[in-house]
Short mmCIF file of C-alpha atoms and ligand atoms in Angstrom, two decimals:
data_model
loop_
_atom_site.label_atom_id
_atom_site.label_comp_id
_atom_site.label_asym_id
_atom_site.label_seq_id
_atom_site.Cartn_x
_atom_site.Cartn_y
_atom_site.Cartn_z
CA UNK A 62 -4.90 -19.26 1.80
CA UNK A 63 -4.63 -15.88 3.65
CA UNK A 64 -7.83 -14.48 5.06
CA UNK A 65 -8.71 -11.78 2.18
CA UNK A 66 -8.81 -8.94 4.63
CA UNK A 67 -5.37 -9.63 6.17
CA UNK A 68 -3.38 -7.95 3.23
CA UNK A 69 -3.83 -4.94 1.27
CA UNK A 70 -1.81 -3.27 -1.37
CA UNK A 71 -1.63 0.55 -1.75
CA UNK A 72 -0.72 1.02 -5.23
CA UNK A 73 -0.64 4.61 -7.16
CA UNK A 74 -2.57 4.45 -10.50
CA UNK A 75 -0.96 7.38 -12.23
CA UNK A 76 2.43 8.62 -12.47
CA UNK A 77 3.41 8.67 -8.71
CA UNK A 78 2.76 11.16 -5.82
CA UNK A 79 -0.94 10.15 -5.59
CA UNK A 80 -0.76 10.24 -1.87
CA UNK A 81 0.11 6.62 -1.29
CA UNK A 82 2.21 7.39 1.93
CA UNK A 83 -0.84 9.16 3.43
CA UNK A 84 -3.17 6.34 2.58
CA UNK A 85 -0.71 3.77 3.74
CA UNK A 86 -0.25 5.45 7.09
CA UNK A 87 -3.94 5.51 7.39
CA UNK A 88 -4.44 1.80 7.01
CA UNK A 89 -1.30 1.16 9.22
CA UNK A 90 -3.44 2.00 12.05
CA UNK A 91 -4.96 -1.47 11.59
CA UNK A 92 -1.95 -3.29 10.37
CA UNK A 93 0.90 -5.16 12.09
CA UNK A 94 3.39 -4.84 9.30
CA UNK A 95 4.06 -2.34 6.43
CA UNK A 96 6.17 -3.44 3.69
CA UNK A 97 7.86 -1.66 0.69
CA UNK A 98 8.28 -4.06 -2.40
CA UNK A 99 9.78 -1.74 -5.07
CA UNK A 100 11.88 1.27 -5.87
CA UNK A 101 14.47 3.26 -3.86
CA UNK A 102 14.96 6.67 -2.66
CA UNK A 103 13.59 8.05 -5.76
CA UNK A 104 10.27 7.65 -3.73
CA UNK A 105 9.09 10.38 -1.55
CA UNK A 106 5.98 9.57 0.58
CA UNK A 107 4.82 12.23 2.89
CA UNK A 108 2.58 11.73 5.96
CA UNK A 109 1.24 14.53 8.41
CA UNK A 110 0.34 13.18 11.70
CA UNK A 111 0.29 14.65 15.16
CA UNK A 112 1.83 17.98 13.93
CA UNK A 113 4.74 16.14 12.41
CA UNK A 114 5.49 16.09 8.82
CA UNK A 115 7.49 12.77 7.73
CA UNK A 116 8.90 12.41 4.49
CA UNK A 117 10.04 9.06 3.73
CA UNK A 118 12.22 7.78 0.92
CA UNK A 119 12.98 4.14 1.60
CA UNK A 120 11.30 3.68 5.19
CA UNK A 121 7.96 2.10 5.06
CA UNK A 122 5.02 4.49 5.86
CA UNK A 123 3.98 2.49 9.12
CA UNK A 124 6.87 4.21 10.75
CA UNK A 125 4.95 7.11 12.57
CA UNK A 126 2.85 4.39 14.15
CA UNK A 127 5.87 2.40 15.02
CA UNK A 128 4.67 -0.57 13.12
CA UNK A 129 6.97 -3.41 11.82
CA UNK A 130 8.50 -2.20 8.79
CA UNK A 131 10.00 -4.27 5.74
CA UNK A 132 12.07 -3.26 3.01
CA UNK A 133 11.52 -6.12 0.42
CA UNK A 134 13.94 -7.91 -2.01
CA UNK A 135 12.43 -5.75 -4.84
CA UNK A 136 13.84 -2.64 -3.63
CA UNK A 137 17.12 -1.01 -4.29
CA UNK A 138 18.84 0.69 -1.34
CA UNK A 139 21.29 3.72 -1.05
CA UNK A 140 22.64 2.64 2.57
CA UNK A 141 23.44 6.32 3.22
CA UNK A 142 20.03 7.58 2.71
CA UNK A 143 18.64 4.42 4.52
CA UNK A 144 20.83 5.15 7.57
CA UNK A 145 19.87 8.91 7.67
CA UNK A 146 16.49 8.06 7.75
CA UNK A 147 16.99 5.51 10.58
CA UNK A 148 18.67 8.26 12.49
CA UNK A 149 16.20 10.61 11.75
CA UNK A 150 13.24 8.54 13.15
CA UNK A 151 15.52 7.92 16.40
CA UNK A 152 15.86 11.58 16.77
CA UNK A 153 11.95 11.79 16.89
CA UNK A 154 12.24 9.19 19.43
CA UNK A 155 10.33 6.62 17.29
CA UNK A 156 10.85 2.94 18.02
CA UNK A 157 12.15 1.41 14.97
CA UNK A 158 11.14 -2.25 14.14
CA UNK A 159 12.78 -2.57 10.70
CA UNK A 160 13.67 -5.59 8.69
CA UNK A 161 15.53 -5.27 5.53
CA UNK A 162 15.72 -8.19 2.73
CA UNK A 163 19.18 -9.71 2.31
CA UNK A 164 18.37 -9.90 -1.43
CA UNK A 165 17.54 -6.10 -2.00
CA UNK A 166 20.25 -4.58 -4.24
CA UNK A 167 22.66 -1.92 -3.17
CA UNK A 168 23.12 1.76 -5.04
CA UNK A 169 26.60 2.90 -5.09
CA UNK A 170 28.10 6.47 -5.79
CA UNK A 171 28.97 5.13 -9.51
CA UNK A 172 25.30 4.18 -10.06
CA UNK A 173 24.37 7.92 -9.16
CA UNK A 174 27.02 9.29 -11.39
CA UNK A 175 25.91 7.08 -14.39
CA UNK A 176 22.29 7.82 -13.83
CA UNK A 177 23.07 11.60 -14.54
CA UNK A 178 25.51 10.75 -17.59
CA UNK A 179 23.12 8.21 -19.22
CA UNK A 180 20.07 10.63 -18.99
CA UNK A 181 22.09 13.32 -20.92
CA UNK A 182 22.97 10.81 -23.77
CA UNK A 183 19.54 9.62 -24.07
CA UNK A 184 18.45 12.93 -25.36
CA UNK A 185 14.62 13.36 -26.07
CA UNK A 186 14.01 9.86 -24.43
CA UNK A 187 15.28 10.82 -21.32
CA UNK A 188 12.77 10.10 -18.28
CA UNK A 189 13.99 13.22 -16.24
CA UNK A 190 15.06 10.58 -13.59
CA UNK A 191 15.59 11.59 -9.95
CA UNK A 192 19.33 11.00 -10.34
CA UNK A 193 19.51 8.57 -7.48
CA UNK A 194 20.96 5.72 -9.25
CA UNK A 195 17.80 3.81 -9.61
CA UNK A 196 18.00 2.75 -13.44
CA UNK A 197 21.89 1.63 -13.10
CA UNK A 198 21.31 -0.29 -10.09
CA UNK A 199 18.37 -2.39 -11.55
CA UNK A 200 20.32 -2.64 -14.73
CA UNK A 201 22.92 -4.23 -12.75
CA UNK A 202 20.80 -6.51 -10.83
CA UNK A 203 19.29 -7.75 -14.33
CA UNK A 204 22.86 -8.06 -15.61
CA UNK A 205 23.56 -10.21 -12.55
CA UNK A 206 26.68 -8.48 -11.32
CA UNK A 207 24.69 -6.32 -8.80
CA UNK A 208 25.67 -6.24 -5.08
CA UNK A 209 23.01 -7.41 -2.74
CA UNK A 210 22.62 -6.40 0.92
CA UNK A 211 24.00 -9.85 2.00
CA UNK A 212 27.06 -9.02 0.31
CA UNK A 213 27.29 -5.49 1.93
CA UNK A 214 27.26 -7.23 5.50
CA UNK A 215 29.87 -9.73 4.59
CA UNK A 216 33.22 -7.65 3.84
CA UNK A 217 34.80 -10.53 2.25
CA UNK A 218 32.17 -11.04 -0.48
CA UNK A 219 31.86 -7.14 -0.57
CA UNK A 220 35.46 -6.82 -1.59
CA UNK A 221 35.38 -9.32 -4.12
CA UNK A 222 31.98 -8.36 -5.95
CA UNK A 223 32.77 -4.52 -5.59
CA UNK A 224 36.31 -4.67 -7.29
CA UNK A 225 34.96 -6.33 -10.32
CA UNK A 226 31.86 -3.90 -10.63
CA UNK A 227 34.11 -0.96 -9.55
CA UNK A 228 36.47 -1.71 -12.41
CA UNK A 229 33.64 -2.19 -14.91
CA UNK A 230 31.82 0.98 -13.81
CA UNK A 231 34.96 3.00 -13.89
CA UNK A 232 35.77 2.35 -17.46
CA UNK A 233 32.26 3.02 -18.40
CA UNK A 234 32.21 6.32 -16.76
CA UNK A 235 35.28 7.50 -18.05
CA UNK A 236 34.13 6.96 -21.67
CA UNK A 237 31.83 9.86 -20.77
CA UNK A 238 34.32 11.73 -18.43
CA UNK A 239 37.87 10.78 -18.71
CA UNK A 240 38.61 12.88 -15.60
CA UNK A 241 36.34 10.72 -13.31
CA UNK A 242 38.05 9.71 -10.15
CA UNK A 243 36.61 7.62 -7.20
CA UNK A 244 38.98 5.26 -5.25
CA UNK A 245 38.04 1.76 -4.72
CA UNK A 246 39.35 1.57 -1.35
CA UNK A 247 37.40 4.68 -0.16
CA UNK A 248 34.06 3.14 -1.61
CA UNK A 249 34.73 -0.10 -0.06
CA UNK A 250 35.62 1.16 3.43
CA UNK A 251 32.54 3.51 3.42
CA UNK A 252 30.29 0.70 2.37
CA UNK A 253 31.70 -1.81 4.92
CA UNK A 254 31.01 0.68 7.58
CA UNK A 255 27.42 0.99 6.16
CA UNK A 256 27.06 -2.88 6.16
CA UNK A 257 28.19 -2.87 9.91
CA UNK A 258 25.25 -0.25 10.92
CA UNK A 259 22.69 -2.17 8.72
CA UNK A 260 23.47 -5.69 9.62
CA UNK A 261 21.30 -6.05 12.83
CA UNK A 262 18.10 -5.33 10.38
CA UNK A 263 19.06 -7.88 7.72
CA UNK A 264 16.95 -11.02 7.50
CA UNK A 265 15.37 -13.42 4.69
CA UNK A 266 12.00 -11.30 4.49
CA UNK A 267 10.35 -13.80 2.26
CA UNK A 268 10.43 -16.51 5.08
CA UNK A 269 9.63 -13.86 7.64
CA UNK A 270 6.60 -12.41 5.67
CA UNK A 271 5.16 -15.90 4.60
CA UNK A 272 5.11 -16.80 8.33
CA UNK A 273 3.46 -13.86 9.26
CA UNK A 274 0.70 -14.36 7.00
CA UNK A 275 0.24 -17.88 8.38
CA UNK A 276 0.02 -16.32 11.75
CA UNK A 277 -2.82 -13.94 10.49
CA UNK A 278 -0.59 -10.79 10.87
CA UNK A 279 -2.13 -7.83 8.98
CA UNK A 280 0.14 -6.41 6.31
CA UNK A 281 0.00 -3.38 4.00
CA UNK A 282 2.19 -3.34 0.76
CA UNK A 283 3.04 -0.06 -0.12
CA UNK A 284 4.04 0.67 -3.69
CA UNK A 285 6.43 3.30 -4.54
CA UNK A 286 6.05 5.45 -7.92
CA UNK A 287 2.85 4.93 -9.95
CA UNK A 288 1.57 2.24 -12.14
CA UNK A 289 2.21 4.30 -15.30
CA UNK A 290 5.97 4.63 -14.42
CA UNK A 291 6.33 0.73 -14.05
CA UNK A 292 8.99 -0.89 -16.16
CA UNK A 293 6.72 -3.33 -17.86
CA UNK A 294 3.43 -1.87 -17.39
CA UNK A 295 3.98 1.78 -17.75
CA UNK A 296 4.78 4.41 -20.27
CA UNK A 297 8.23 3.12 -21.32
CA UNK A 298 10.74 4.47 -21.42
CA UNK A 299 9.61 7.51 -19.45
CA UNK A 300 9.11 5.82 -16.42
CA UNK A 301 11.32 3.98 -13.57
CA UNK A 302 13.02 0.78 -13.44
CA UNK A 303 10.78 -1.60 -11.37
CA UNK A 304 7.25 -2.84 -11.42
CA UNK A 305 5.44 -0.05 -9.50
CA UNK A 306 1.93 -1.59 -9.58
CA UNK A 307 0.49 -4.68 -7.67
CA UNK A 308 2.36 -6.68 -10.26
CA UNK A 309 5.54 -6.09 -8.27
CA UNK A 310 4.47 -7.48 -5.04
CA UNK A 311 4.97 -10.99 -5.34
CA UNK A 312 8.41 -10.54 -7.00
CA UNK A 313 9.39 -7.84 -4.55
CA UNK A 314 8.60 -9.88 -1.40
CA UNK A 315 8.50 -13.50 -1.98
CA UNK A 316 4.65 -13.76 -1.19
CA UNK A 317 2.87 -15.92 -3.74
CA UNK A 318 0.33 -14.10 -5.88
CA UNK A 319 -2.59 -15.98 -4.54
CA UNK A 320 -2.01 -14.94 -0.97
CA UNK A 321 -2.17 -11.25 -1.87
CA UNK A 322 -5.59 -10.08 -0.63
CA UNK A 323 -6.97 -6.65 -1.93
CA UNK A 324 -5.59 -4.05 -3.83
CA UNK A 325 -6.47 -0.22 -3.22
CA UNK A 326 -5.72 2.18 -6.13
CA UNK A 327 -4.92 5.53 -5.12
CA UNK A 328 -5.97 8.41 -7.39
CA UNK A 329 -5.29 12.05 -7.01
CA UNK A 330 -8.35 14.11 -8.04
CA UNK A 331 -6.19 15.53 -10.88
CA UNK A 332 -2.99 14.46 -12.82
CA UNK A 333 0.67 15.28 -11.59
CA UNK A 334 3.81 14.26 -13.26
CA UNK A 335 7.38 15.03 -12.17
CA UNK A 336 10.03 14.20 -15.00
CA UNK A 337 9.39 13.88 -18.75
CA UNK A 338 7.04 11.89 -20.85
CA UNK A 339 3.79 12.97 -22.41
CA UNK A 340 0.68 14.05 -20.39
CA UNK A 341 -2.09 14.26 -22.49
CA UNK A 342 -4.32 16.25 -20.22
CA UNK A 343 -1.64 18.70 -19.05
CA UNK A 344 -2.40 22.10 -18.09
CA UNK A 345 0.04 24.92 -18.93
CA UNK A 346 -1.32 28.23 -17.96
CA UNK A 347 -2.35 30.23 -14.82
CA UNK A 348 -4.65 27.34 -13.91
CA UNK A 349 -1.66 24.96 -13.60
CA UNK A 350 0.01 27.37 -11.30
CA UNK A 351 -3.09 27.56 -9.28
CA UNK A 352 -3.51 23.86 -8.95
CA UNK A 353 0.22 23.39 -8.36
CA UNK A 354 0.16 25.87 -5.44
CA UNK A 355 -3.25 24.58 -3.89
CA UNK A 356 -1.87 21.17 -4.15
CA UNK A 357 1.70 21.94 -3.13
CA UNK A 358 2.92 20.19 -6.18
CA UNK A 359 6.60 20.16 -5.85
CA UNK A 360 8.72 16.83 -5.80
CA UNK A 361 9.26 15.46 -2.17
CA UNK A 362 12.64 14.07 -3.43
CA UNK A 363 14.01 16.63 -5.74
CA UNK A 364 11.81 19.71 -5.17
CA UNK A 365 10.91 20.15 -8.77
CA UNK A 366 7.58 21.71 -9.76
CA UNK A 367 5.37 18.90 -10.78
CA UNK A 368 3.48 19.24 -14.01
CA UNK A 369 -0.28 19.14 -13.67
CA UNK A 370 -3.26 18.15 -15.77
CA UNK A 371 -6.92 17.20 -15.62
CA UNK A 372 -7.80 13.81 -14.15
CA UNK A 373 -7.21 11.14 -16.73
CA UNK A 374 -9.61 8.36 -16.28
CA UNK A 375 -8.67 6.74 -19.48
CA UNK A 376 -5.23 5.69 -18.55
CA UNK A 377 -6.45 5.04 -14.74
CA UNK A 378 -8.99 2.38 -16.24
CA UNK A 379 -5.90 0.75 -17.77
CA UNK A 380 -3.91 0.84 -14.48
CA UNK A 381 -7.11 -0.41 -12.58
CA UNK A 382 -7.19 -3.45 -14.84
CA UNK A 383 -3.47 -4.32 -14.26
CA UNK A 384 -3.75 -3.72 -10.74
CA UNK A 385 -6.85 -5.66 -10.35
CA UNK A 386 -8.08 -3.15 -8.03
CA UNK A 387 -10.56 -3.85 -5.28
CA UNK A 388 -11.40 -0.52 -4.22
CA UNK A 389 -10.02 3.30 -4.55
CA UNK A 390 -8.76 6.10 -2.49
CA UNK A 391 -9.30 9.47 -3.93
CA UNK A 392 -6.84 12.20 -2.71
CA UNK A 393 -6.12 15.88 -2.95
CA UNK A 394 -9.86 16.62 -3.57
CA UNK A 395 -9.63 19.78 -1.43
CA UNK A 396 -6.66 20.87 -3.87
CA UNK A 397 -9.34 21.81 -6.53
CA UNK A 398 -11.29 23.99 -4.26
CA UNK A 399 -12.63 27.31 -5.89
CA UNK A 400 -11.83 25.91 -9.55
CA UNK A 401 -14.96 26.02 -11.76
CA UNK A 402 -15.44 24.06 -13.91
CA UNK A 403 -13.46 20.81 -13.61
CA UNK A 404 -12.81 18.50 -16.15
CA UNK A 405 -12.30 14.63 -16.50
CA UNK A 406 -10.81 13.00 -19.35
CA UNK A 407 -12.59 9.72 -20.33
CA UNK A 408 -11.09 8.70 -23.49
CA UNK A 409 -8.59 9.63 -26.28
CA UNK A 410 -9.16 10.47 -29.86
CA UNK A 411 -6.51 9.06 -32.22
CA UNK A 412 -6.61 9.68 -36.04
CA UNK A 413 -10.12 10.82 -35.84
CA UNK A 414 -11.32 7.71 -33.82
CA UNK A 415 -12.27 7.30 -30.13
CA UNK A 416 -9.73 4.66 -28.72
CA UNK A 417 -11.12 1.91 -26.64
CA UNK A 418 -7.95 1.12 -24.84
CA UNK A 419 -5.05 3.11 -23.58
CA UNK A 420 -2.44 3.05 -26.01
CA UNK A 421 0.68 2.22 -23.73
CA UNK A 422 3.18 3.37 -26.55
CA UNK A 423 4.31 7.12 -26.15
CA UNK A 424 4.48 7.53 -29.85
CA UNK A 425 0.72 7.00 -29.90
CA UNK A 426 0.01 8.88 -26.79
CA UNK A 427 1.91 11.93 -28.10
CA UNK A 428 -0.67 12.33 -30.91
CA UNK A 429 -3.85 11.67 -28.78
CA UNK A 430 -6.54 14.29 -27.96
CA UNK A 431 -8.18 13.89 -24.71
CA UNK A 432 -12.01 13.84 -24.55
CA UNK A 433 -13.37 15.59 -21.44
CA UNK A 434 -16.42 15.77 -19.46
CA UNK A 435 -16.92 19.13 -17.39
CA UNK A 436 -17.98 19.22 -13.83
CA UNK A 437 -19.16 21.92 -11.46
CA UNK A 438 -16.43 22.76 -8.90
CA UNK A 439 -16.78 23.24 -5.08
CA UNK A 440 -16.07 26.29 -2.88
CA UNK A 441 -12.78 26.74 -1.11
CA UNK A 442 -12.49 26.07 2.61
CA UNK A 443 -9.92 26.43 5.43
CA UNK A 444 -7.95 23.83 6.75
CA UNK A 445 -10.15 23.77 9.74
CA UNK A 446 -13.11 23.53 7.54
CA UNK A 447 -11.88 20.44 5.67
CA UNK A 448 -10.91 18.68 8.98
CA UNK A 449 -14.73 19.32 10.14
CA UNK A 450 -16.04 17.89 7.08
CA UNK A 451 -13.77 14.93 7.33
CA UNK A 452 -15.13 14.33 11.08
CA UNK A 453 -18.54 14.34 9.94
CA UNK A 454 -18.07 12.06 7.03
CA UNK A 455 -19.23 11.64 3.24
CA UNK A 456 -22.39 13.15 3.54
CA UNK A 457 -20.96 16.49 4.50
CA UNK A 458 -18.91 16.82 1.39
CA UNK A 459 -19.73 19.41 -1.00
CA UNK A 460 -22.56 18.49 -3.44
CA UNK A 461 -20.36 18.95 -6.47
CA UNK A 462 -17.69 17.10 -5.16
CA UNK A 463 -19.79 14.11 -4.33
CA UNK A 464 -20.85 14.31 -8.03
CA UNK A 465 -17.18 14.12 -9.17
CA UNK A 466 -16.53 11.03 -6.96
CA UNK A 467 -19.44 9.23 -8.23
CA UNK A 468 -18.46 9.66 -11.70
CA UNK A 469 -15.20 8.37 -10.92
CA UNK A 470 -16.67 5.33 -9.19
CA UNK A 471 -19.02 4.66 -12.04
CA UNK A 472 -16.18 4.97 -14.67
CA UNK A 473 -13.87 2.54 -12.88
CA UNK A 474 -16.83 0.28 -11.73
CA UNK A 475 -15.72 0.48 -8.27
CA UNK A 476 -16.47 2.15 -4.80
CA UNK A 477 -14.20 4.76 -3.27
CA UNK A 478 -13.17 3.45 0.31
CA UNK A 479 -11.14 6.44 1.15
CA UNK A 480 -11.71 10.14 0.35
CA UNK A 481 -8.84 12.35 1.43
CA UNK A 482 -9.52 16.17 1.84
CA UNK A 483 -6.27 17.24 3.20
CA UNK A 484 -2.50 16.07 4.01
CA UNK A 485 -3.19 15.28 7.67
CA UNK A 486 -4.25 11.77 8.88
CA UNK A 487 -7.51 13.28 10.48
CA UNK A 488 -8.44 14.62 7.17
CA UNK A 489 -9.67 11.43 5.68
CA UNK A 490 -12.91 9.79 5.41
CA UNK A 491 -12.99 5.97 5.54
CA UNK A 492 -15.99 4.29 4.13
CA UNK A 493 -15.57 0.49 4.13
CA UNK A 494 -14.64 -0.84 7.48
CA UNK A 495 -14.72 -4.33 5.70
CA UNK A 496 -11.89 -3.28 3.52
CA UNK A 497 -9.12 -4.11 5.63
P1 GDP B 108 2.98 9.69 -2.57
O1 GDP B 108 4.51 9.58 -3.19
O2 GDP B 108 2.19 8.81 -3.46
O3 GDP B 108 3.18 9.12 -1.12
O4 GDP B 108 2.79 11.03 -2.43
P2 GDP B 108 3.54 12.44 -1.92
O5 GDP B 108 3.65 12.26 -0.56
O6 GDP B 108 4.86 12.32 -2.81
O7 GDP B 108 2.71 13.52 -2.60
C1 GDP B 108 1.46 13.75 -2.03
C2 GDP B 108 1.43 15.25 -1.52
O8 GDP B 108 -0.06 15.52 -1.29
C3 GDP B 108 2.15 15.14 -0.14
O9 GDP B 108 2.58 16.47 0.08
C4 GDP B 108 0.94 15.02 0.89
O10 GDP B 108 1.23 15.45 2.23
C5 GDP B 108 -0.20 15.68 0.22
N1 GDP B 108 -1.56 15.14 0.28
C6 GDP B 108 -2.06 13.79 0.52
N2 GDP B 108 -3.21 13.65 0.56
C7 GDP B 108 -3.79 14.91 0.35
C8 GDP B 108 -5.12 15.48 0.41
O11 GDP B 108 -6.09 14.84 0.43
N3 GDP B 108 -4.99 16.78 0.36
C9 GDP B 108 -4.12 17.70 0.25
N4 GDP B 108 -3.99 19.01 0.17
N5 GDP B 108 -2.88 17.19 0.22
C10 GDP B 108 -2.69 15.83 0.41
P1 IMO B 109 6.66 8.28 -5.34
O1 IMO B 109 6.83 6.96 -4.78
C1 IMO B 109 6.73 10.38 -9.21
C2 IMO B 109 9.91 9.40 -12.03
C3 IMO B 109 11.11 10.36 -12.29
C4 IMO B 109 11.33 10.07 -13.67
C5 IMO B 109 11.20 8.46 -13.70
C6 IMO B 109 12.45 7.80 -13.49
O2 IMO B 109 7.17 9.32 -4.55
O3 IMO B 109 5.22 8.29 -6.05
P2 IMO B 109 13.92 7.12 -11.61
O4 IMO B 109 14.77 8.01 -10.78
O5 IMO B 109 13.23 6.17 -10.85
O6 IMO B 109 15.02 6.36 -12.62
O7 IMO B 109 13.14 8.08 -12.48
O8 IMO B 109 10.11 8.32 -12.80
N1 IMO B 109 9.57 9.17 -10.50
C7 IMO B 109 8.77 9.55 -9.95
N2 IMO B 109 7.74 10.43 -9.95
N3 IMO B 109 6.83 9.91 -7.86
C8 IMO B 109 7.90 9.06 -7.61
O9 IMO B 109 7.72 8.26 -6.38
C9 IMO B 109 8.72 8.81 -8.56
N4 IMO B 109 9.89 7.94 -8.72
C10 IMO B 109 10.43 8.22 -9.97
O10 IMO B 109 10.44 11.53 -12.02
O11 IMO B 109 10.42 10.59 -14.64
MG1 MG B 110 5.93 10.92 -3.74
#
């Protein structure tokens, strides 16, 4: 058995963009290894540290601190994007200690084309994807004709498997668009080059990680997306194509479930969602614009304005349960500054009754009415003001914010280990030295 304090998973409890990147970077200060276990470059994780703003899509958020980085087998990789990210880190003179799972799957240009075409044909059931080829690549993995990183770095396998996949995808795409053209040789040659570049980083990460645990290395597992977007655990079909909660860690890394120590659930002080699907607590008016501006709620990957709403503790209670959270991090509390009153949703009403459990089906959620409790807001401060408060700790937080936090803790029957009051690393209050 691993020591409980040697591993921690950082999982988003909502619809993504909860601040997982920032929290992972913070915990990475104490870690040896940071691991991504799901998703691909649909993720956009932001870290602000030492005057630099990093935006990672595939690279785990331990990169600014030059930690060992692992992209696990549960991820899907667009090699072009990954190579760009590696180059970017090199240009910042960062030491890169990266290992990529040989069994992660590869995103090809036809996956990206199909992502767009298939979305269009879904009509009202479209999720508003990031159009990065995520769904089509995971579909091919499940269909068992997907191409893995192992194939990418072996041109003889790549040629054979790609030839088959290409002919299938070409026929499929041409059903939508008979004019579509992309030459096989062109894709093959390009991907062969990508394979040559990435080869030095490729290993069997399951063996590597299990050995690291045996050697008492400290590991942070960094989820992409949010639990409510998870393929099994989320609000299907308005989500992504991987397990975006702690449920995905074992399958996405090869670490046995019983060796995963703690799970830290990350909660934004309000709700945001980019893409489609009902958000019961959504706010539409000027207030929404204000929160969007104060929280800089624009997609890291696509630049789309994020939809915003009041904090929904009813769906977060569900995601806390399936993640088995040990503790929470609450982020973007500062972004609610100056807004009064604030509201938190505690339950939904459906057909005149108060529901006891979150109705995972969108058909029911669409007909639900949130039940709110109101809270007093807190005053606006300058960036320096928030940094100062973070330095002097929890006791210095505005009184109304402490009441808001306490309510969240009570509702989720857990304690907040991290309070985040700004995008920068030092705008963080860490309250549980035993956490990790
Ligand atoms: P992730 O996908 O969960 O890693 O989150 P994103 O990076 O996509 O979105 C979170 C955004 O909020 C980023 O721009 C962060 O820099 C920023 N952020 C994180 N924590 C805080 C916070 O406590 N306050 C403020 N104002 N911004 C934060
Ligand atoms: P991070 O890791 C927020 C959303 C998309 C869309 C749905 C499916 O930064 O929190 P996909 O491209 O995955 O097929 O899109 O999921 N989505 C995200 N929303 N944050 C993300 O990642 C997301 N990754 C995907 O907007 O609704
Ligand atoms: Mg994000």
